[in-house]
Structures are given as structure tokens and as C-alpha cells.
Coordinates of C-alpha atoms and ligand atoms in Angstrom, one line a residue:
X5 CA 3.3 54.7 -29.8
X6 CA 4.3 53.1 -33.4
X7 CA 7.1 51.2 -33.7
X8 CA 10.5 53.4 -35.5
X9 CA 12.5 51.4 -37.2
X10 CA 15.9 52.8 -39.8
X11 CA 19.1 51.9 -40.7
X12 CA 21.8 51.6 -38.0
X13 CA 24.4 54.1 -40.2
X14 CA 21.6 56.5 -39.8
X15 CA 20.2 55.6 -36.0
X16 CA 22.5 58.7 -34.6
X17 CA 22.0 61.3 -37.2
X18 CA 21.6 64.9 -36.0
X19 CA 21.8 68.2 -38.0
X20 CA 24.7 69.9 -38.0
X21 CA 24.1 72.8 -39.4
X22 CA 25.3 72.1 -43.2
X23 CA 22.8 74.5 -44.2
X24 CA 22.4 72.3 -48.0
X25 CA 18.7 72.2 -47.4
X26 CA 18.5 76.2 -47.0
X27 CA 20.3 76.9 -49.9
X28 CA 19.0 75.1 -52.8
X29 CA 16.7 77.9 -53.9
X30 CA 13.7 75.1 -53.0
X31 CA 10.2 76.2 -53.0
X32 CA 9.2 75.3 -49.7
X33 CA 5.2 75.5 -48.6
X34 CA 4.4 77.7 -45.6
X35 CA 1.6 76.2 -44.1
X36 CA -1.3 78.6 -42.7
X37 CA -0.5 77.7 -39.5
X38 CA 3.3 78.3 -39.6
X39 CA 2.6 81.3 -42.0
X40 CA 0.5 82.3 -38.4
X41 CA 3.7 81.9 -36.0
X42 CA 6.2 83.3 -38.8
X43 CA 3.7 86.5 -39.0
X44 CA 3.6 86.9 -35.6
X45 CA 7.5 86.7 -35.3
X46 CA 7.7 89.5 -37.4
X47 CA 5.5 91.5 -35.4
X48 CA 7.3 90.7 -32.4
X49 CA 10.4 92.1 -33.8
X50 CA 12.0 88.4 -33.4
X51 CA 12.3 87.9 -37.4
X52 CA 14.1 90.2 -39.6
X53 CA 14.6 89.1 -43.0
X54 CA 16.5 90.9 -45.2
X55 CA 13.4 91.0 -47.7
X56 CA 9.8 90.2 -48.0
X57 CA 9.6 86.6 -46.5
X58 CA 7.0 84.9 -48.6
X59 CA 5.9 84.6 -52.2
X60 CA 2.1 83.6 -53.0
X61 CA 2.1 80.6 -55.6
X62 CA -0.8 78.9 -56.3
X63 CA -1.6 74.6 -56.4
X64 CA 0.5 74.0 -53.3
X65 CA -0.2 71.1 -51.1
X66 CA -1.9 71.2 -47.2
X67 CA -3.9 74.3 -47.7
X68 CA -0.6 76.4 -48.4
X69 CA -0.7 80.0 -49.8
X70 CA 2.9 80.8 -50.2
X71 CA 6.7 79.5 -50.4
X72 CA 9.7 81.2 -48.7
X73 CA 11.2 83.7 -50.7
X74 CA 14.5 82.5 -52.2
X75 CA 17.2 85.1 -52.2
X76 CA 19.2 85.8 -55.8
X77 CA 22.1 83.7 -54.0
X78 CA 19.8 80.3 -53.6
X79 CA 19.3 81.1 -50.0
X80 CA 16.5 81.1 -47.6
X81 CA 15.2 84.5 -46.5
X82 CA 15.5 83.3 -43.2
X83 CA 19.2 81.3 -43.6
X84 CA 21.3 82.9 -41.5
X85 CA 24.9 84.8 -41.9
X86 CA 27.8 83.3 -39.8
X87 CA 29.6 80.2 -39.0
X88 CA 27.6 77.9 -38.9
X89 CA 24.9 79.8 -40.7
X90 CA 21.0 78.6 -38.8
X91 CA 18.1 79.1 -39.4
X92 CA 16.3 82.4 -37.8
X93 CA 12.5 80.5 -37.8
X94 CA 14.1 77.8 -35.3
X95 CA 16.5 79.9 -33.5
X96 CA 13.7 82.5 -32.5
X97 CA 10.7 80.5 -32.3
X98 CA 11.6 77.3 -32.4
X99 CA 11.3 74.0 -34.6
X100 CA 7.0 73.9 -34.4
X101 CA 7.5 77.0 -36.4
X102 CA 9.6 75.7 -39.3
X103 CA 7.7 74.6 -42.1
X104 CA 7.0 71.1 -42.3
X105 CA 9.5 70.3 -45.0
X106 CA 12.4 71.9 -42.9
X107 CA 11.3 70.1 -39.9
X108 CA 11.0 66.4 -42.1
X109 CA 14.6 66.8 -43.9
X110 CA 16.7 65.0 -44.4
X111 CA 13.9 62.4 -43.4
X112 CA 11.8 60.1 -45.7
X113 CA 9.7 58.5 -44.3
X114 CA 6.8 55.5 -44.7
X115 CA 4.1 55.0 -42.4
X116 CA 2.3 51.7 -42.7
X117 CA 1.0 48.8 -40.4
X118 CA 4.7 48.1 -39.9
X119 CA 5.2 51.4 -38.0
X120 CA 7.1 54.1 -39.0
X121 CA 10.1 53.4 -41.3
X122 CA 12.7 56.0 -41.5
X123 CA 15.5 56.6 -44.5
X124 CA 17.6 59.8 -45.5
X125 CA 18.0 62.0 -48.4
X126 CA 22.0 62.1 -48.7
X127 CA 21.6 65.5 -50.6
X128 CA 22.3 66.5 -46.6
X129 CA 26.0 66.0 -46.5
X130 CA 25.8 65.3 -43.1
X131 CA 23.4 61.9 -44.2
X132 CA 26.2 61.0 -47.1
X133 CA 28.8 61.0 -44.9
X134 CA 27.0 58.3 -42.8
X135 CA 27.5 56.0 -45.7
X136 CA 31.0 56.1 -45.2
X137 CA 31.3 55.1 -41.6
X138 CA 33.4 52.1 -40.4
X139 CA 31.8 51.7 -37.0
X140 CA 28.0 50.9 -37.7
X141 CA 27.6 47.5 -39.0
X142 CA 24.3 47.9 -41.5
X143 CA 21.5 46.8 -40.3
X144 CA 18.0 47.2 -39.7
X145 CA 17.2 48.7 -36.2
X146 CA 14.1 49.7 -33.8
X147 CA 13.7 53.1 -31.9
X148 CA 17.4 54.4 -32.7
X149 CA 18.1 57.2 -30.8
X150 CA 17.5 59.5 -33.5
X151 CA 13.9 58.8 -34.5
X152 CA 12.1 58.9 -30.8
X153 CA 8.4 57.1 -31.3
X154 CA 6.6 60.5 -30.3
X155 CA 8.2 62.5 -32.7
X156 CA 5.6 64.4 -35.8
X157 CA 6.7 61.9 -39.0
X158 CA 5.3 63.1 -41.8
X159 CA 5.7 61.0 -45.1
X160 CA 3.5 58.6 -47.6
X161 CA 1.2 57.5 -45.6
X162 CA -0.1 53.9 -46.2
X163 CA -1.8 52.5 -42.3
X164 CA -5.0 52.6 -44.2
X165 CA -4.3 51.4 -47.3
X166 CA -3.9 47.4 -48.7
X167 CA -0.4 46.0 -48.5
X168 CA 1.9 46.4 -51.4
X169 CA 1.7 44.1 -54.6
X170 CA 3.6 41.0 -55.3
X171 CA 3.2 41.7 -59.0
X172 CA 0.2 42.8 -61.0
X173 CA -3.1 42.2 -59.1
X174 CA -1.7 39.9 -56.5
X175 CA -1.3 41.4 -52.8
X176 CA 2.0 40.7 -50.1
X177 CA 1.4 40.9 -46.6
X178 CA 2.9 43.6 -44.3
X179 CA 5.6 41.0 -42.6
X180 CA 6.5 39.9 -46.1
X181 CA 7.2 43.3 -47.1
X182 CA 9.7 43.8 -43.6
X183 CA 11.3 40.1 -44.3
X184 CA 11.5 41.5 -48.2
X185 CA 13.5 44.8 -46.6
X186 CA 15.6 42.9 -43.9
X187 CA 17.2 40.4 -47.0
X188 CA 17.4 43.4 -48.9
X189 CA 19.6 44.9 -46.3
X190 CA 21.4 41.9 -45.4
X191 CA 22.5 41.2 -48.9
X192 CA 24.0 44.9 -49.3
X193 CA 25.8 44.8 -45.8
X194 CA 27.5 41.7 -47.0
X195 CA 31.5 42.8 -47.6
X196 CA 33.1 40.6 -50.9
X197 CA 30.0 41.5 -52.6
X198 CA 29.6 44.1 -55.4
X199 CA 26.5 46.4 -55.6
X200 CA 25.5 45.0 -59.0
X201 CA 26.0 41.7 -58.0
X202 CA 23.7 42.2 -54.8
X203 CA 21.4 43.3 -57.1
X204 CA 21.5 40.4 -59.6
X205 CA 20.8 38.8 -56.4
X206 CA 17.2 40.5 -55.0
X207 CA 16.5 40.3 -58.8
X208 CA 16.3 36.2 -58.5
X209 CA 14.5 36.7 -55.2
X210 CA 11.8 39.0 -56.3
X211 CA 11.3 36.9 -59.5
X212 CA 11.3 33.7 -57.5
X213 CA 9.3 35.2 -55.0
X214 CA 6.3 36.3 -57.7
X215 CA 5.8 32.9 -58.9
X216 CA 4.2 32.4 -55.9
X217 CA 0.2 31.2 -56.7
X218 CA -2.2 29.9 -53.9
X219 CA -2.0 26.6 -54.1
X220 CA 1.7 26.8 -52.9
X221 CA 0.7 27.3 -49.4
X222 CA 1.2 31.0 -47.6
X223 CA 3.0 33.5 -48.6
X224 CA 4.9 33.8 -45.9
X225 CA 6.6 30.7 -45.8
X226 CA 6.8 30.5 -50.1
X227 CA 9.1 33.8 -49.8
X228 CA 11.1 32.3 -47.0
X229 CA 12.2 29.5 -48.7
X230 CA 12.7 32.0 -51.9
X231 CA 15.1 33.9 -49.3
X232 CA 17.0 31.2 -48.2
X233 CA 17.5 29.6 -51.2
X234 CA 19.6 33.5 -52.4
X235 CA 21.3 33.0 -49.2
X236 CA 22.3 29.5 -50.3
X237 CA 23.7 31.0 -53.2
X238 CA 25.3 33.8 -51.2
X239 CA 27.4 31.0 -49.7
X240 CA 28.8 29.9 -53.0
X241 CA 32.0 31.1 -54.6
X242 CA 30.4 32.4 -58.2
X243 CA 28.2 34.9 -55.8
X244 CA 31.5 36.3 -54.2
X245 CA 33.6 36.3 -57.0
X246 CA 32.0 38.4 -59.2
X247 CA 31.8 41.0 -62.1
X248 CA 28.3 41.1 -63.0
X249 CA 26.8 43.7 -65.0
X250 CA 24.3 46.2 -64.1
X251 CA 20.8 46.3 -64.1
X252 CA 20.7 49.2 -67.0
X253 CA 22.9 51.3 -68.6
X254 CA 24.1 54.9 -66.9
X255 CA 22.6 56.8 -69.5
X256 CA 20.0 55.0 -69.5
X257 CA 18.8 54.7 -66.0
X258 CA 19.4 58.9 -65.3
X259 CA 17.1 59.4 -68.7
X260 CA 14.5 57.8 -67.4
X261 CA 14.6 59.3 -63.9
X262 CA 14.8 62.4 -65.3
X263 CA 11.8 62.3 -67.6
X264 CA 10.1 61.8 -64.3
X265 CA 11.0 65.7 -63.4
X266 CA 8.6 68.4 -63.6
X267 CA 9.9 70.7 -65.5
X268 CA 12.7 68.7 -67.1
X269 CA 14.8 71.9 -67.5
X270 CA 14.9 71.9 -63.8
X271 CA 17.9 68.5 -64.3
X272 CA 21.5 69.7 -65.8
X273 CA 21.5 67.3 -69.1
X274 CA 24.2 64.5 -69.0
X275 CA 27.2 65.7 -70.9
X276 CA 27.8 64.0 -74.2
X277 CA 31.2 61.3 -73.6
X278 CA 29.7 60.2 -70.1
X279 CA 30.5 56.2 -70.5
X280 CA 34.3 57.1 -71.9
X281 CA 34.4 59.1 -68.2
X282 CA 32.7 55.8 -66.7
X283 CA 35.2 53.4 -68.3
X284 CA 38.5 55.8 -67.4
X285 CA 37.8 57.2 -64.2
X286 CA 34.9 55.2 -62.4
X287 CA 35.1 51.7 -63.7
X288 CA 38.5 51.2 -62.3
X289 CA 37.8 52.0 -58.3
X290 CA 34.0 51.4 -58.8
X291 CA 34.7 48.1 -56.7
X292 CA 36.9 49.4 -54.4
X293 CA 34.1 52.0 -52.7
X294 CA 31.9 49.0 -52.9
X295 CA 30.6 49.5 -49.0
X296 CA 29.3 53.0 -49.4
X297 CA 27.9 52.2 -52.5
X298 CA 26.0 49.2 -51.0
X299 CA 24.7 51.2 -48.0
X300 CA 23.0 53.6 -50.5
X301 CA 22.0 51.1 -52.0
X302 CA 20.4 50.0 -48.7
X303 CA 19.2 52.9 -47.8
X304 CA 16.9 52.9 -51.1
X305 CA 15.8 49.5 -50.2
X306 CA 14.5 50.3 -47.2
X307 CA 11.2 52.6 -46.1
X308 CA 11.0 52.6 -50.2
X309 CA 8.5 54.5 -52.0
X310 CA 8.6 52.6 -54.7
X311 CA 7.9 49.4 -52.9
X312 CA 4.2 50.7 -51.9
X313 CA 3.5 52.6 -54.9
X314 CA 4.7 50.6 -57.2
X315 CA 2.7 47.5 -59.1
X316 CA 5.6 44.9 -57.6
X317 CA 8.5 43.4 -56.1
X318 CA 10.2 43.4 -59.8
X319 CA 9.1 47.3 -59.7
X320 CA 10.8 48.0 -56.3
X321 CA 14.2 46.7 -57.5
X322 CA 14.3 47.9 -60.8
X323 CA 13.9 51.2 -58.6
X324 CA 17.0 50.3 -57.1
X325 CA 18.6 49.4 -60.7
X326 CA 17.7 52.8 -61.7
X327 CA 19.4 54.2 -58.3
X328 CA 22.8 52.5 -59.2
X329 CA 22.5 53.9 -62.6
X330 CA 21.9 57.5 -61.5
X331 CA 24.8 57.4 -58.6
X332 CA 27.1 55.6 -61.1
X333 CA 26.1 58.6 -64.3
X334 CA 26.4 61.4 -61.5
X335 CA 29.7 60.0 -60.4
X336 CA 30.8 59.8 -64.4
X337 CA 29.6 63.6 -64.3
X338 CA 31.5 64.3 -61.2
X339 CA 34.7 62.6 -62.7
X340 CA 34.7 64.3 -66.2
X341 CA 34.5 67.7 -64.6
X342 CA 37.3 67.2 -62.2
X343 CA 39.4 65.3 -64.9
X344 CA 39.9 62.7 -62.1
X345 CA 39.8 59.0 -60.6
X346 CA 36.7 58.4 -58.2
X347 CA 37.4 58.7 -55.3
X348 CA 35.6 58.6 -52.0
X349 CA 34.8 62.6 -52.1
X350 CA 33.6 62.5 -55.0
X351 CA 31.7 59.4 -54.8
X352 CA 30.5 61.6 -52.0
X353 CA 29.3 64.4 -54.6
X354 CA 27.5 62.1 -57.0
X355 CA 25.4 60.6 -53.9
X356 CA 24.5 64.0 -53.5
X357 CA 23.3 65.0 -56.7
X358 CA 21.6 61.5 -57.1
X359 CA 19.5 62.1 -54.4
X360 CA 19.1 65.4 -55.3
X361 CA 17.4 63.8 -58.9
X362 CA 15.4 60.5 -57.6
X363 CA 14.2 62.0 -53.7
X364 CA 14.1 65.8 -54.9
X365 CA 13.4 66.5 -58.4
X366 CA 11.7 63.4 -59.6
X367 CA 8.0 62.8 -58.9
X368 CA 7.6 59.5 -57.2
X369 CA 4.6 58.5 -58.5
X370 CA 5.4 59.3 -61.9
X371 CA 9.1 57.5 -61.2
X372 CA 6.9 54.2 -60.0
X373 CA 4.4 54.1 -62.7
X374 CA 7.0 54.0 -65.0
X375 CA 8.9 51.8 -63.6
X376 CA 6.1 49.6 -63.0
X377 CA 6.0 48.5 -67.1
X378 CA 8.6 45.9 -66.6
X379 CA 6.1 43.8 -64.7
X380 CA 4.6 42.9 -68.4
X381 CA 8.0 43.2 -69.8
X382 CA 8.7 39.6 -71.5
X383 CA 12.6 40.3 -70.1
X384 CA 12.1 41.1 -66.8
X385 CA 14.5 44.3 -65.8
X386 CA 14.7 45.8 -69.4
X387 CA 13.2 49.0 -69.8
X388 CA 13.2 50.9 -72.7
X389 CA 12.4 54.8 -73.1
X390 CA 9.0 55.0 -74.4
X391 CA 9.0 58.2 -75.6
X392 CA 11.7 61.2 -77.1
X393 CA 11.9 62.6 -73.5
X394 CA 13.6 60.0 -72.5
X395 CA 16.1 59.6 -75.7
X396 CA 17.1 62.9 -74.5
Ligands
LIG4 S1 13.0 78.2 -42.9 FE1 14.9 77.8 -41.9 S2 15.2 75.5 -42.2 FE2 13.7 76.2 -43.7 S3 14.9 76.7 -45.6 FE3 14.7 78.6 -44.4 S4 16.5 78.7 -43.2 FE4 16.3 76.6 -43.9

């Protein structure tokens, strides 16, 4: 049985019924042979939906025919009425019958040599209140509670494939990758420490880290000395004491996830006078929600994508420099419309919508290959938009 390994502010998560997922208006794939079980509810009598339950669409993935019917209202056919409002495939023929992207979310997941790595999409509010908790120190765990070993994880999977690239044309090793992840973490958990600043931080690692050549000796032991030279620095009063800048601007970092979209119209545009909201209602509490900001942060770091599909370690955290952007131009968003401060609700909101654009909406490889330019970039972590989508 592989190996799970997560976050410990997500090791007890369990669905409670939010219903965000079911509501969305998602095109969900039915899978022939949860299409089979679904029929065969029906015929039982067991499923009643108010109206026809699928809709044929072609180009789906896993042999798929149809998606659920959406309803005018967003929801699910199946979506219950009530308090709390379930889902009729689970309730009446349990979770085998649920189609496979109800049964995976909130979960995204990586399965590699490593095992199986386990993250959240906080579009679930019951995953973005996790990053708010007080009683979970973060940290990497194995086999949490939530994530038994046996259970079907479905996600990019990589056990076959060549570990991820240093930079371009230069392989890591798997337990380079994991010791990459657990500094990753360890930076973001530390308290004093601003999210940019942690950032500035992996930035110097991973650029450290990819001067690496042969003749220095393994890999393994070149990175660890890159890693404990941050820490070092970590220790220093310039690192606590900061106000460093982000990786890219707001704007800029949402534009160029969301010229990653299919179907661009699919993204509410950023309202013009966003960095006036920024600079009046975020920029002033924008350090003090620091920990939650820094556990999203971490929660991007770890199980990434973007880390395996990407061309290197300066791709996987300009992903997360793109992440900050996006929470910190939904938060903006958030705060204009309200016509108020940040504050932890809405901070709350914008993690939601930020997920709902980089894990949702955004197509992943599309998000890494373009991210992937700055390893030729002569500045490493600029990135400027290459085309009129992304002026937009
Ligand atoms: S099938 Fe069930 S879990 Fe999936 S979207 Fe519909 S109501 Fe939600």
C-alpha cells in the first residue's frame, strides 16, 4: 500500500455537506460505468431527479458520453433539497456510484515514486476554513486520518514517468523533490514571516539549487547545503523584519492565469481601479492574516502540479508567485465590492475564488508551459504577457 502523505491542517478533513461542489453549474463526466449504476437507480425507482439526468457532450475524458445535467439554478440534478442539502447518487447507492470527480473533490492529488501526495481545492469552504485553524501546527504528515492508503486516488499520475526537472534538460531525484516540498512548507509555517518574503526566500533556494552541475558532487547533498544556507538566512533579522515585494504584480499574475482558461469568458474580468482597492483596503491588514495566507501558500507548494509538469524548480515557484497574485487580486475584488477592509471572511472569499481560477478553470498544462518561459528569462521571475490575451 503507497505511502499518503498531506498537510497536517488538512490531515482531518471530512465533507460536511457544504454542497459548493454541486452547485457550481460544473460539467461533470459520467463515466460508462457510473452512467451503468446511475441507470440502474433509476430503474429501481431509488433516483428521482427532477429532470433528465444527463446531457451527451462529446471530447470528454475516460471513455465518458455525458455530464450531469445542470439545473437553471447552478445545481446538480441530483443535489438535493433540505438542510443540509446531499447528494441523491451517494445517499441511495452509495459513494462507488458518484462520478469520479465527486468522489476526488475537494482532493488533488499526485501520485509519484514518493507515494501519494494529497492537497485541497479551498473552493470547498469546508478546505478554506482549514487555513484558518489555530490548533494544527503546518506540517508535512504521513497517513493522516483522512487519506487511508487503500483509498481510489485519482490525480496526475507520474509512478512511471522521470523525476521532475531542475531546470531545462537537467533531471532532480524523487527525495530531492520531497526535501524541495518539506523546506517549502517549513518556510511558510514560520510565524514573523510574510508570504512574499517566504517567497523571496524559495526563490534564492531554487535559484541556488539550479546551479547545481555534476562536478559538484550529488544532488542530494548540493540542495541540502542550498537549504540550509536559506535557513541560515532565516535566522537573521533582515529575513524577519521584512516588507518585501511580491513576485508579480496583482494584475498581472490573475491575467496570466486567466489566459490559461478555456474559454476565457468562462473568468469575471478584473474590474478597472483593482490596485487603488489593494492599496486602501488590502495592503493595510495584508500582514496581519499572514498565517492563512502562508498555509495556502503551502498548500500550493505541496503535491504541486506544476512542480512535475513544469520545466523547473524556478517554474514551480513562480507558480506560487502567480498564486499570491491571484489570492491577493481576488481579495482586491472581494474588497471593492464590499466597500470594505480585509478581513478574515473575506480573505476567506478570495481563497475561494482563487482556487476556483488556478485548480478549476485554468488548464494546468497550459498554466505550466507558460510559466515555464522564465527558465530562459535573463531576470529570473519576470514574466511578461506574450500576447493581447493577457493585456486583457
Ligand atoms: S452527483 Fe452528487 S456529488 Fe456530484 S455534483 Fe451531483 S449532487 Fe454533487
Amino acid at each position: 500500500m503507497p505511502r499518503v502523505r498531506a498537510l497536517s491542517i488538512h490531515a482531518d478533513y471530512r465533507c460536511r455537506s457544504s454542497g459548493a461542489c454541486c452547485r457550481s453549474g460544473w460539467e461533470i463526466p459520467v463515466e460508462p460505468v457510473v452512467e451503468a449504476r446511475i441507470q440502474a437507480g433509476m430503474d429501481e425507482g431509488r433516483l428521482r431527479p427532477a429532470a433528465s439526468w444527463a446531457r451527451a457532450l462529446p471530447g470528454l475524458p475516460h471513455e465518458a458520453r455525458s455530464v450531469l445535467r445542470v439545473l437553471g439554478s447552478g445545481d446538480c440534478v441530483f443535489l438535493e433539497h433540505g438542510e443540509p442539502r446531499l447528494c441523491a447518487v451517494e445517499r441511495q447507492l452509495g459513494a462507488d456510484a458518484m462520478p469520479s470527480s465527486c468522489r476526488q473533490f475537494p482532493r488533488l492529488v499526485t501520485l509519484t515514486p514518493l507515494g501519494v501526495s494529497v492537497t485541497l481545492s479551498h473552493y470547498c469552504p469546508t478546505a478554506a476554513a482549514m487555513l484558518f485553524r489555530d490548533d494544527a501546527a503546518l506540517a508535512v504528515v504521513s497517513d493522516p486520518p483522512a487519506f487511508p492508503p487503500a483509498w481510489p486516488y485519482e490525480g496526475l499520475d507520474a509512478r512511471e514517468a522521470l523525476p521532475p526537472l531542475l531546470r531545462p534538460g537537467v533531471l532532480m531525484d524523487w527525495p530531492s523533490l520531497e526535501r524541495f516540498e518539506q523546506h517549502a512548507v517549513s518556510l511558510l509555517a514560520g510565524d514573523g514571516l510574510s508570504p512574499e518574503r517566504g517567497l523571496r526566500l524559495l526563490a534564492q533556494a531554487a535559484e541556488a539549487a539550479r546551479r547545481w552541475t555534476p562536478e559538484r558532487g550529488s544532488f542530494g547533498a548540493f540542495l541540502e547545503g542550498v537549504l540550509e544556507s536559506t535557513g541560515r538566512e532565516l535566522q537573521t533579522r533582515a529575513a524577519i523584519v521584512d516588507r518585501e515585494t511580491s513576485l508579480l504584480e496583482i494584475t498581472e499574475a490573475w491575467r496570466l492565469a486567466a489566459a490559461c482558461v478555456p474559454g476565457r469568458e468562462r473568468c469575471a474580468p478584473l474590474p478597472d481601479g483593482l490596485d487603488a482597492a489593494d492599496t486602501r483596503f488590502v495592503a493595510p491588514v495584508w500582514p496581519a492574516l499572514g498565517k492563512p495566507i502562508r498555509n495556502w501558500l503551502a498548500t500550493k507548494a505541496f503535491a504541486s502540479w506544476i512542480a512535475l509538469q513544469g520545466e523547473g524548480l524556478r517554474t514551480t515557484v513562480l507558480g506560487l508567485g502567480v498564486a499570491l497574485g491571484v489570492l491577493r487580486a481576488e481579495a482586491a475584488r472581494a474588497c471593492a465590492e464590499a466597500g470594505r477592509v480585509l478581513d478574515a471572511a473575506r480573505l476567506k472569499e478570495a481563497v475561494r475564488r482563487a482556487d476556483l481560477l488556478l485548480v478549476h478553470l485554468a488548464d494546468p498544462e497550459t498554466l505550466a508551459r507558460r510559466l515555464g518561459r522564465c527558465e530562459s528569462a535573463a531576470q529570473p521571475f519576470t514574466i511578461r504577457p506574450s500576447s493581447a490575451e493577457e493585456r486583457r
